[in-house]
Coordinates of C-alpha atoms in Angstrom, one line a residue:
X48 CA 331.8 254.4 188.8
X49 CA 333.8 254.2 192.0
X50 CA 332.4 255.9 195.1
X51 CA 334.3 258.0 197.6
X52 CA 334.2 256.2 201.0
X53 CA 334.0 257.7 204.5
X54 CA 336.4 255.6 206.6
X55 CA 337.6 256.4 210.1
X56 CA 341.2 256.9 211.1
X57 CA 340.9 254.0 213.4
X58 CA 339.8 251.7 210.6
X59 CA 342.7 252.8 208.4
X60 CA 345.1 251.9 211.2
X61 CA 343.4 248.5 211.7
X62 CA 343.8 247.8 208.0
X63 CA 347.5 248.5 208.1
X64 CA 348.0 246.3 211.1
X65 CA 346.3 243.2 209.6
X66 CA 349.1 242.9 207.0
X67 CA 351.7 242.6 209.8
X68 CA 349.7 239.9 211.6
X69 CA 351.1 236.8 210.0
X70 CA 354.5 235.2 210.7
X71 CA 356.1 232.2 209.2
X72 CA 357.4 231.0 212.5
X73 CA 354.1 231.0 214.4
X74 CA 351.9 229.7 211.6
X75 CA 349.0 231.8 213.0
X76 CA 347.3 234.9 212.0
X77 CA 347.2 237.6 214.6
X78 CA 344.0 239.6 214.6
X79 CA 343.9 243.4 215.2
X80 CA 341.5 245.0 217.8
X81 CA 337.9 245.1 216.8
X82 CA 336.4 248.4 215.6
X83 CA 332.7 249.1 215.2
X84 CA 333.3 250.9 211.8
X85 CA 332.8 248.8 208.7
X86 CA 334.5 249.3 205.4
X87 CA 332.7 249.4 202.1
X88 CA 335.0 248.0 199.4
X89 CA 334.8 248.1 195.6
X90 CA 331.7 250.2 195.7
X91 CA 330.3 250.7 192.2
X92 CA 327.2 252.5 191.1
X93 CA 325.1 251.7 188.1
X94 CA 322.3 254.0 186.8
X95 CA 319.6 252.4 184.6
X96 CA 316.4 253.6 183.0
X97 CA 313.8 253.6 184.4
X98 CA 315.0 255.5 187.6
X99 CA 316.9 252.5 188.9
X100 CA 319.9 253.2 191.1
X101 CA 322.1 250.1 191.9
X102 CA 325.2 249.7 194.1
X103 CA 327.4 246.7 194.4
X104 CA 329.9 246.5 197.2
X105 CA 331.5 244.3 199.8
X106 CA 331.3 245.0 203.5
X107 CA 334.2 244.1 205.8
X108 CA 334.9 244.7 209.5
X109 CA 338.0 246.2 211.0
X110 CA 339.7 242.8 210.7
X111 CA 339.0 242.7 207.0
X112 CA 336.5 239.8 207.6
X113 CA 333.3 239.8 205.6
X114 CA 330.1 241.1 207.3
X115 CA 327.5 238.5 206.6
X116 CA 324.0 239.7 207.1
X117 CA 321.2 237.3 208.1
X118 CA 319.2 236.4 205.0
X119 CA 315.9 237.3 206.7
X120 CA 317.0 240.9 207.4
X121 CA 318.9 242.0 204.3
X122 CA 317.2 245.3 203.8
X123 CA 316.8 246.3 207.5
X124 CA 320.4 247.4 208.1
X125 CA 320.4 249.9 205.2
X126 CA 319.0 253.5 205.0
X127 CA 319.1 255.6 201.8
X128 CA 319.3 259.4 201.7
X129 CA 319.0 261.8 198.8
X130 CA 320.2 265.4 199.4
X131 CA 320.2 264.7 203.2
X132 CA 316.6 263.5 203.4
X133 CA 315.7 259.8 203.8
X134 CA 313.7 258.4 200.8
X135 CA 310.0 257.7 201.3
X136 CA 309.9 253.9 201.5
X137 CA 306.1 253.9 201.3
X138 CA 306.3 255.6 197.8
X139 CA 309.2 253.6 196.3
X140 CA 311.0 250.4 196.9
X141 CA 314.5 249.2 197.6
X142 CA 316.1 245.7 197.7
X143 CA 319.3 244.1 198.9
X144 CA 320.5 240.8 197.6
X145 CA 323.6 238.8 198.6
X146 CA 326.4 237.4 196.4
X147 CA 324.4 234.2 195.4
X148 CA 322.0 236.3 193.3
X149 CA 324.6 238.4 191.5
X150 CA 325.9 237.7 188.0
X151 CA 329.4 236.7 188.9
X152 CA 332.3 235.3 186.9
X153 CA 335.3 234.1 188.9
X154 CA 338.7 232.9 187.8
X155 CA 340.8 230.7 190.1
X156 CA 344.4 231.0 189.1
X157 CA 346.6 228.3 190.6
X158 CA 350.4 228.5 191.1
X159 CA 351.9 225.1 190.1
X160 CA 355.5 226.3 190.0
X161 CA 358.4 224.5 191.7
X162 CA 358.4 226.8 194.8
X163 CA 354.8 225.7 195.6
X164 CA 355.5 222.1 194.9
X165 CA 358.4 221.9 197.4
X166 CA 356.6 224.0 200.1
X167 CA 355.5 221.2 202.4
X168 CA 354.5 220.4 205.9
X169 CA 353.7 216.8 206.6
X170 CA 352.3 215.0 203.6
X171 CA 350.7 218.1 202.1
X172 CA 352.3 220.5 199.6
X173 CA 351.3 224.0 198.7
X174 CA 349.9 222.6 195.4
X175 CA 347.9 220.0 197.3
X176 CA 346.2 222.7 199.4
X177 CA 345.5 224.8 196.3
X178 CA 343.8 222.0 194.6
X179 CA 341.8 221.1 197.7
X180 CA 340.6 224.7 198.1
X181 CA 339.7 224.9 194.4
X182 CA 337.4 221.9 194.9
X183 CA 335.8 223.6 197.9
X184 CA 335.1 226.7 195.8
X185 CA 333.6 224.5 193.1
X186 CA 331.3 222.8 195.7
X187 CA 330.2 226.3 196.9
X188 CA 329.5 227.6 193.4
X189 CA 326.1 229.2 193.2
X190 CA 323.9 228.2 190.2
X191 CA 324.0 231.7 188.9
X192 CA 327.8 232.0 189.0
X193 CA 330.4 230.8 186.5
X194 CA 334.0 229.7 187.3
X195 CA 337.1 229.2 185.1
X196 CA 340.2 227.5 186.4
X197 CA 343.7 228.5 185.2
X198 CA 347.3 227.6 186.1
X199 CA 350.9 228.5 185.5
X200 CA 353.8 226.2 186.1
X201 CA 356.9 227.3 184.1
X202 CA 358.2 230.5 182.6
X203 CA 358.6 228.8 179.2
X204 CA 354.9 228.1 179.0
X205 CA 352.0 230.7 179.0
X206 CA 349.4 230.4 181.7
X207 CA 346.9 227.8 180.6
X208 CA 343.1 227.2 181.0
X209 CA 342.3 224.1 182.9
X210 CA 338.5 224.7 182.6
X211 CA 336.7 227.5 180.7
X212 CA 333.8 229.4 182.3
X213 CA 331.1 227.0 183.5
X214 CA 328.5 226.6 186.2
X215 CA 328.7 222.8 185.8
X216 CA 330.4 221.6 189.1
X217 CA 331.0 218.1 187.8
X218 CA 332.7 219.4 184.7
X219 CA 334.9 221.8 186.6
X220 CA 336.0 219.1 189.1
X221 CA 336.7 216.6 186.4
X222 CA 338.8 219.1 184.4
X223 CA 340.8 220.0 187.5
X224 CA 341.4 216.3 188.5
X225 CA 342.4 215.4 185.0
X226 CA 345.0 218.2 184.8
X227 CA 346.5 217.4 188.2
X228 CA 346.8 213.7 187.3
X229 CA 349.1 214.4 184.4
X230 CA 352.9 214.7 184.6
X231 CA 354.0 218.3 185.0
X232 CA 357.4 220.1 185.1
X233 CA 357.2 222.5 188.0
X234 CA 359.4 225.4 186.8
X235 CA 359.9 229.1 187.6
X236 CA 357.4 231.9 187.5
X237 CA 355.9 234.6 185.3
X238 CA 353.6 236.0 187.9
X239 CA 352.5 239.2 186.2
X240 CA 351.9 237.5 182.9
X241 CA 349.8 234.9 184.6
X242 CA 347.6 237.5 186.3
X243 CA 347.2 239.4 183.0
X244 CA 346.1 236.2 181.3
X245 CA 343.6 235.6 184.0
X246 CA 342.0 239.0 183.3
X247 CA 342.1 238.3 179.6
X248 CA 339.9 235.2 179.9
X249 CA 336.8 237.3 180.8
X250 CA 334.3 237.6 178.0
X251 CA 331.4 239.8 177.0
X252 CA 333.2 243.2 177.5
X253 CA 333.1 245.4 180.6
X254 CA 329.6 245.4 182.2
X255 CA 328.3 247.4 185.1
X256 CA 325.9 244.6 186.0
X257 CA 328.4 241.7 186.2
X258 CA 330.9 241.0 189.0
X259 CA 334.3 239.7 187.9
X260 CA 336.7 238.3 190.5
X261 CA 340.1 236.6 190.3
X262 CA 341.5 234.4 193.1
X263 CA 345.2 234.0 193.0
X264 CA 347.6 232.0 195.2
X265 CA 351.3 232.8 194.8
X266 CA 354.6 233.1 196.6
X267 CA 355.3 236.1 194.4
X268 CA 358.5 234.7 192.8
X269 CA 358.8 236.6 189.6
X270 CA 361.5 235.7 187.0
X271 CA 360.7 236.9 183.5
X272 CA 357.2 238.5 182.9
X273 CA 356.7 240.8 179.9
X274 CA 353.9 242.5 181.8
X275 CA 354.3 244.7 184.9
X276 CA 352.1 245.1 188.0
X277 CA 350.8 248.4 186.6
X278 CA 349.8 246.6 183.4
X279 CA 347.8 244.1 185.5
X280 CA 346.1 246.9 187.5
X281 CA 345.2 248.9 184.4
X282 CA 343.8 245.8 182.6
X283 CA 341.8 244.6 185.6
X284 CA 340.3 248.0 186.0
X285 CA 339.3 248.0 182.3
X286 CA 337.4 244.8 182.9
X287 CA 336.2 245.9 186.3
X288 CA 337.8 242.8 187.8
X289 CA 338.7 242.5 191.5
X290 CA 341.8 240.5 192.4
X291 CA 342.2 238.6 195.6
X292 CA 345.6 237.3 196.4
X293 CA 347.0 234.9 199.0
X294 CA 350.8 235.4 199.4
X295 CA 352.3 232.2 200.6
X296 CA 355.5 231.4 202.5
X297 CA 358.3 234.0 202.4
X298 CA 356.5 236.2 199.9
X299 CA 358.5 238.0 197.2
X300 CA 357.1 241.2 195.7
X301 CA 354.6 241.6 198.5
X302 CA 354.3 245.3 198.1
X303 CA 353.3 244.9 194.4
X304 CA 350.9 242.1 195.2
X305 CA 349.2 244.2 197.9
X306 CA 349.0 247.1 195.5
X307 CA 347.4 245.0 192.8
X308 CA 344.7 243.8 195.3
X309 CA 344.0 247.2 196.7
X310 CA 343.9 249.0 193.4
X311 CA 341.4 246.5 191.9
X312 CA 339.0 246.4 194.8
X313 CA 340.2 243.0 196.0
X314 CA 342.1 241.9 199.2
X315 CA 345.6 240.7 200.0
X316 CA 346.0 237.8 202.5
X317 CA 349.5 237.0 203.8
X318 CA 350.1 233.4 204.8
X319 CA 353.6 232.6 206.0
X320 CA 353.1 229.0 206.9
X321 CA 350.9 226.0 205.9
X322 CA 348.7 226.5 208.9
X323 CA 348.1 230.2 208.2
X324 CA 347.6 229.3 204.5
X325 CA 344.7 227.0 205.6
X326 CA 343.3 229.9 207.7
X327 CA 343.4 232.3 204.8
X328 CA 341.8 229.8 202.4
X329 CA 338.9 229.4 204.9
X330 CA 338.7 233.2 205.3
X331 CA 338.3 233.8 201.6
X332 CA 335.6 231.2 201.5
X333 CA 333.7 233.1 204.2
X334 CA 334.4 236.5 202.6
X335 CA 332.6 235.4 199.5
X336 CA 329.4 235.9 201.5
X337 CA 330.1 239.6 202.2
X338 CA 329.2 240.9 198.8
X339 CA 325.8 242.6 198.2
X340 CA 323.8 244.6 195.6
X341 CA 321.5 247.3 196.7
X342 CA 318.9 248.7 194.3
X343 CA 316.2 251.4 194.7
X344 CA 313.9 253.3 192.4
X345 CA 314.5 257.1 192.7
X346 CA 311.6 259.5 192.5
X347 CA 313.9 262.3 191.3
X348 CA 313.0 263.5 187.8
X349 CA 315.8 266.0 187.0
X350 CA 319.3 267.0 188.1
X351 CA 322.3 265.7 190.1
X352 CA 321.7 264.7 193.7
X353 CA 323.8 263.6 196.7
X354 CA 323.1 260.0 197.7
X355 CA 324.1 258.4 201.0
X356 CA 323.8 254.8 202.0
X357 CA 324.0 254.1 205.8
X358 CA 324.5 250.7 207.4
X359 CA 323.9 249.6 211.0
X360 CA 324.0 245.9 212.0
X361 CA 324.8 244.2 215.3
X362 CA 326.9 247.1 216.6
X363 CA 328.6 247.8 213.3
X364 CA 328.1 250.9 211.3
X365 CA 329.3 252.8 208.2
X366 CA 328.3 254.7 205.2
X367 CA 329.3 255.8 201.7
X368 CA 328.4 259.0 199.8
X369 CA 328.3 259.9 196.1
X370 CA 326.8 262.4 193.7
X371 CA 324.7 261.0 190.9
X372 CA 322.9 262.4 187.9
X373 CA 319.5 260.9 188.7
X374 CA 317.7 263.0 186.2
X375 CA 319.5 261.1 183.4
X376 CA 317.7 257.9 184.2
X377 CA 314.2 259.2 184.7
X378 CA 311.8 257.0 182.8
X379 CA 308.5 255.1 182.8
X380 CA 308.8 252.5 185.6
X381 CA 306.2 250.4 183.8
X382 CA 309.0 249.4 181.5
X383 CA 310.8 246.4 182.9
X384 CA 314.3 245.3 182.0
X385 CA 315.4 241.7 181.4
X386 CA 319.0 240.7 180.6
X387 CA 320.9 237.5 179.9
X388 CA 323.9 236.3 181.8
X389 CA 326.8 235.1 179.6
X390 CA 325.9 231.6 178.4
X391 CA 328.3 228.6 178.7
X392 CA 328.3 225.3 176.8
X393 CA 329.2 222.1 178.6
X394 CA 328.8 218.6 177.2
X395 CA 326.7 219.9 174.3
X396 CA 324.3 221.9 176.6
X397 CA 324.1 225.7 176.4
X398 CA 323.0 227.0 179.8
X399 CA 322.1 230.5 180.6
X400 CA 320.4 232.5 183.4
X401 CA 317.7 235.0 182.4
X402 CA 317.8 237.9 184.8
X403 CA 315.6 240.9 185.8
X404 CA 317.1 244.3 186.3
X405 CA 313.8 246.0 187.0
X406 CA 310.3 244.6 187.6
X407 CA 307.2 246.7 186.9
X408 CA 304.2 246.4 189.2
X409 CA 302.0 243.3 189.5
X410 CA 304.0 241.0 187.2
X411 CA 302.7 237.4 187.7
X412 CA 303.3 235.9 184.2
X413 CA 306.3 235.6 181.8
X414 CA 305.8 234.2 178.3
X415 CA 308.5 233.6 175.7
X416 CA 309.6 231.4 172.9
X417 CA 313.0 230.3 171.5
X418 CA 313.1 230.1 167.7
X419 CA 315.1 226.9 167.3
X420 CA 314.6 223.2 166.4
X421 CA 316.9 222.3 169.2
X422 CA 315.7 220.8 172.5
X423 CA 314.9 223.6 175.0
X424 CA 314.0 223.4 178.7
X425 CA 313.4 225.9 181.4
X426 CA 314.0 225.5 185.2
X427 CA 313.6 227.7 188.2
X428 CA 316.3 229.0 190.5
X429 CA 315.8 228.4 194.3
X430 CA 315.1 231.4 196.4
X431 CA 318.2 230.5 198.5
X432 CA 320.2 231.2 195.3
X433 CA 318.5 234.5 194.6
X434 CA 315.8 233.1 192.3
X435 CA 312.8 235.5 192.1
X436 CA 310.4 232.9 190.6
X437 CA 310.9 230.0 193.0
X438 CA 307.6 228.2 193.3
X439 CA 306.1 229.5 190.0
X440 CA 304.6 227.1 187.6
X441 CA 306.2 226.3 184.2
X442 CA 304.2 225.3 181.2
X443 CA 305.4 224.5 177.6
X444 CA 306.6 224.6 175.1
X445 CA 303.1 224.8 173.6
X446 CA 302.2 224.2 169.9
X447 CA 303.7 227.6 169.0
X448 CA 306.8 227.0 171.0
X449 CA 306.0 229.3 173.9
X450 CA 307.0 228.7 177.6
X451 CA 304.9 230.3 180.3
X452 CA 305.8 230.9 183.9
X453 CA 303.0 232.0 186.2
X454 CA 302.2 232.6 189.9
X455 CA 299.3 233.7 192.0
X456 CA 301.7 236.1 193.8
X457 CA 303.3 238.8 191.6
X458 CA 306.9 239.8 191.7
X459 CA 307.7 242.8 193.9
X460 CA 307.9 246.2 192.2
X461 CA 311.4 247.3 191.4
X462 CA 313.0 244.0 192.4
X463 CA 316.0 242.5 190.5
X464 CA 317.7 239.1 190.3
X465 CA 317.7 235.8 188.4
X466 CA 314.4 234.6 187.0
X467 CA 315.0 231.2 185.5
X468 CA 317.5 229.0 183.7
X469 CA 317.4 228.1 180.0
X470 CA 319.0 224.8 178.7
X471 CA 319.4 224.3 174.9
X472 CA 320.9 221.1 173.3
X473 CA 322.7 219.9 171.3
X474 CA 325.0 222.8 170.8
X475 CA 328.2 222.0 168.9
X476 CA 328.5 225.1 166.9
X477 CA 331.5 227.5 167.4
X478 CA 329.1 230.4 167.1
X479 CA 325.4 230.4 167.5
X480 CA 322.5 232.9 167.7
X481 CA 319.1 231.8 168.8
X482 CA 316.2 234.3 168.5
X483 CA 314.4 235.0 171.8
X484 CA 310.8 236.4 171.7
X485 CA 309.2 237.8 174.8
X486 CA 305.4 238.1 174.6
X487 CA 304.6 241.5 176.1
X488 CA 301.0 241.4 174.9
X489 CA 300.0 239.6 178.1
X490 CA 300.5 242.8 180.1
X491 CA 298.0 245.6 180.6
X492 CA 298.1 249.3 181.6
X493 CA 301.2 250.0 179.5
X494 CA 303.5 247.5 181.2
X495 CA 306.2 245.9 179.1
X496 CA 309.8 244.7 179.1
X497 CA 312.9 245.4 177.2
X498 CA 315.2 242.4 176.6
X499 CA 317.7 241.0 174.1
X500 CA 316.3 239.6 170.9
X501 CA 318.6 236.6 170.8
X502 CA 320.9 234.3 172.8
X503 CA 324.4 234.6 171.4
X504 CA 327.3 232.3 172.1
X505 CA 330.8 232.0 170.7
X506 CA 333.1 229.2 171.9
X507 CA 336.3 230.4 173.7
X508 CA 339.6 230.1 171.7

């Protein structure tokens, strides 16, 4: 659900001014004056039994630049209030994790039409810069994120998939290089159809726990799309996908491009020259670090309550407010929640992240088995990438096929994030379902977990 934001008039004026800050003649981006008020963008709330309240959002300053919080102080800038009273942090828990720990699928949509091919300064074309930037995004890809790469180059050909969703950096780079190396007729544009196709590639259905993002570079030249900007907005909202757009050169349909970004929780970046284009690409790379997920365990048992999240950090401040039915998620907090990220298959290996949405108290072991004759391996995720079990021991599979992860230090109560990776091979099937059995008999005092009973994968069309 979307949250009403409290934004100052000064900030609104600053946001309007940023879009006028780029000129084709100067090749530079003019920054507006700095305001101390931050903006919470694309705020979404997710309520989950037992008593788990989660918010995802991006924080940007008055220049629409990401606010990146020092990793050692992620929780300190935030305060949480229910019905005007600050929650009792000694009785409950709250956590804030950055973009690296989120379940994120991103689509990079590249414009290979003629107008981008002929847009040059020196020995670099617009297409050259697009490809270079796509490689940078691949290099920065977190282990818990997946990327797909798409392109469109002619109105007579539908937008195509260069690489399906994968977390394999080498496979993504190889697919991009192979596509760029082949001869290509750079034609005219079907901008809205291409964007609609980029939304259509997302899998797994709408999910409150998954972030979906599209990065799109275009000059906005539209010739013959069947879809309209309103179609794109409606479809992106259906999939809860945010669209970030860089408008290059003398942009056509800039109003529509800006509206698509704003209405989907993304951002529009004008870039009138090659130099400003480079600046915008760098800014988007920085802005990827300004996304966060905040989660806390509410002690409310019944009813609807007003919730406020306040933020103060290095002279910046802001807040958002909402009203939530907290009574609807009251439950036994001894029941943990484990989910699976969407699996991907690359070079015969099915890879998937196992993730916690809620951790009961004093969990220091996780034991499970995969009912398959295929080769299975388990690996940990570094804490820098959001992994909760970094430093734990891994044993198995034993004679019964069980893997066990263990640590002398238990996970923190109420925490969430990626636990570990699973790798299964060989996987050549179009559709496969592998039973997953979590051993909850190892826990005492009524503690247990809910989790999916199988890992399911269907190859993309």
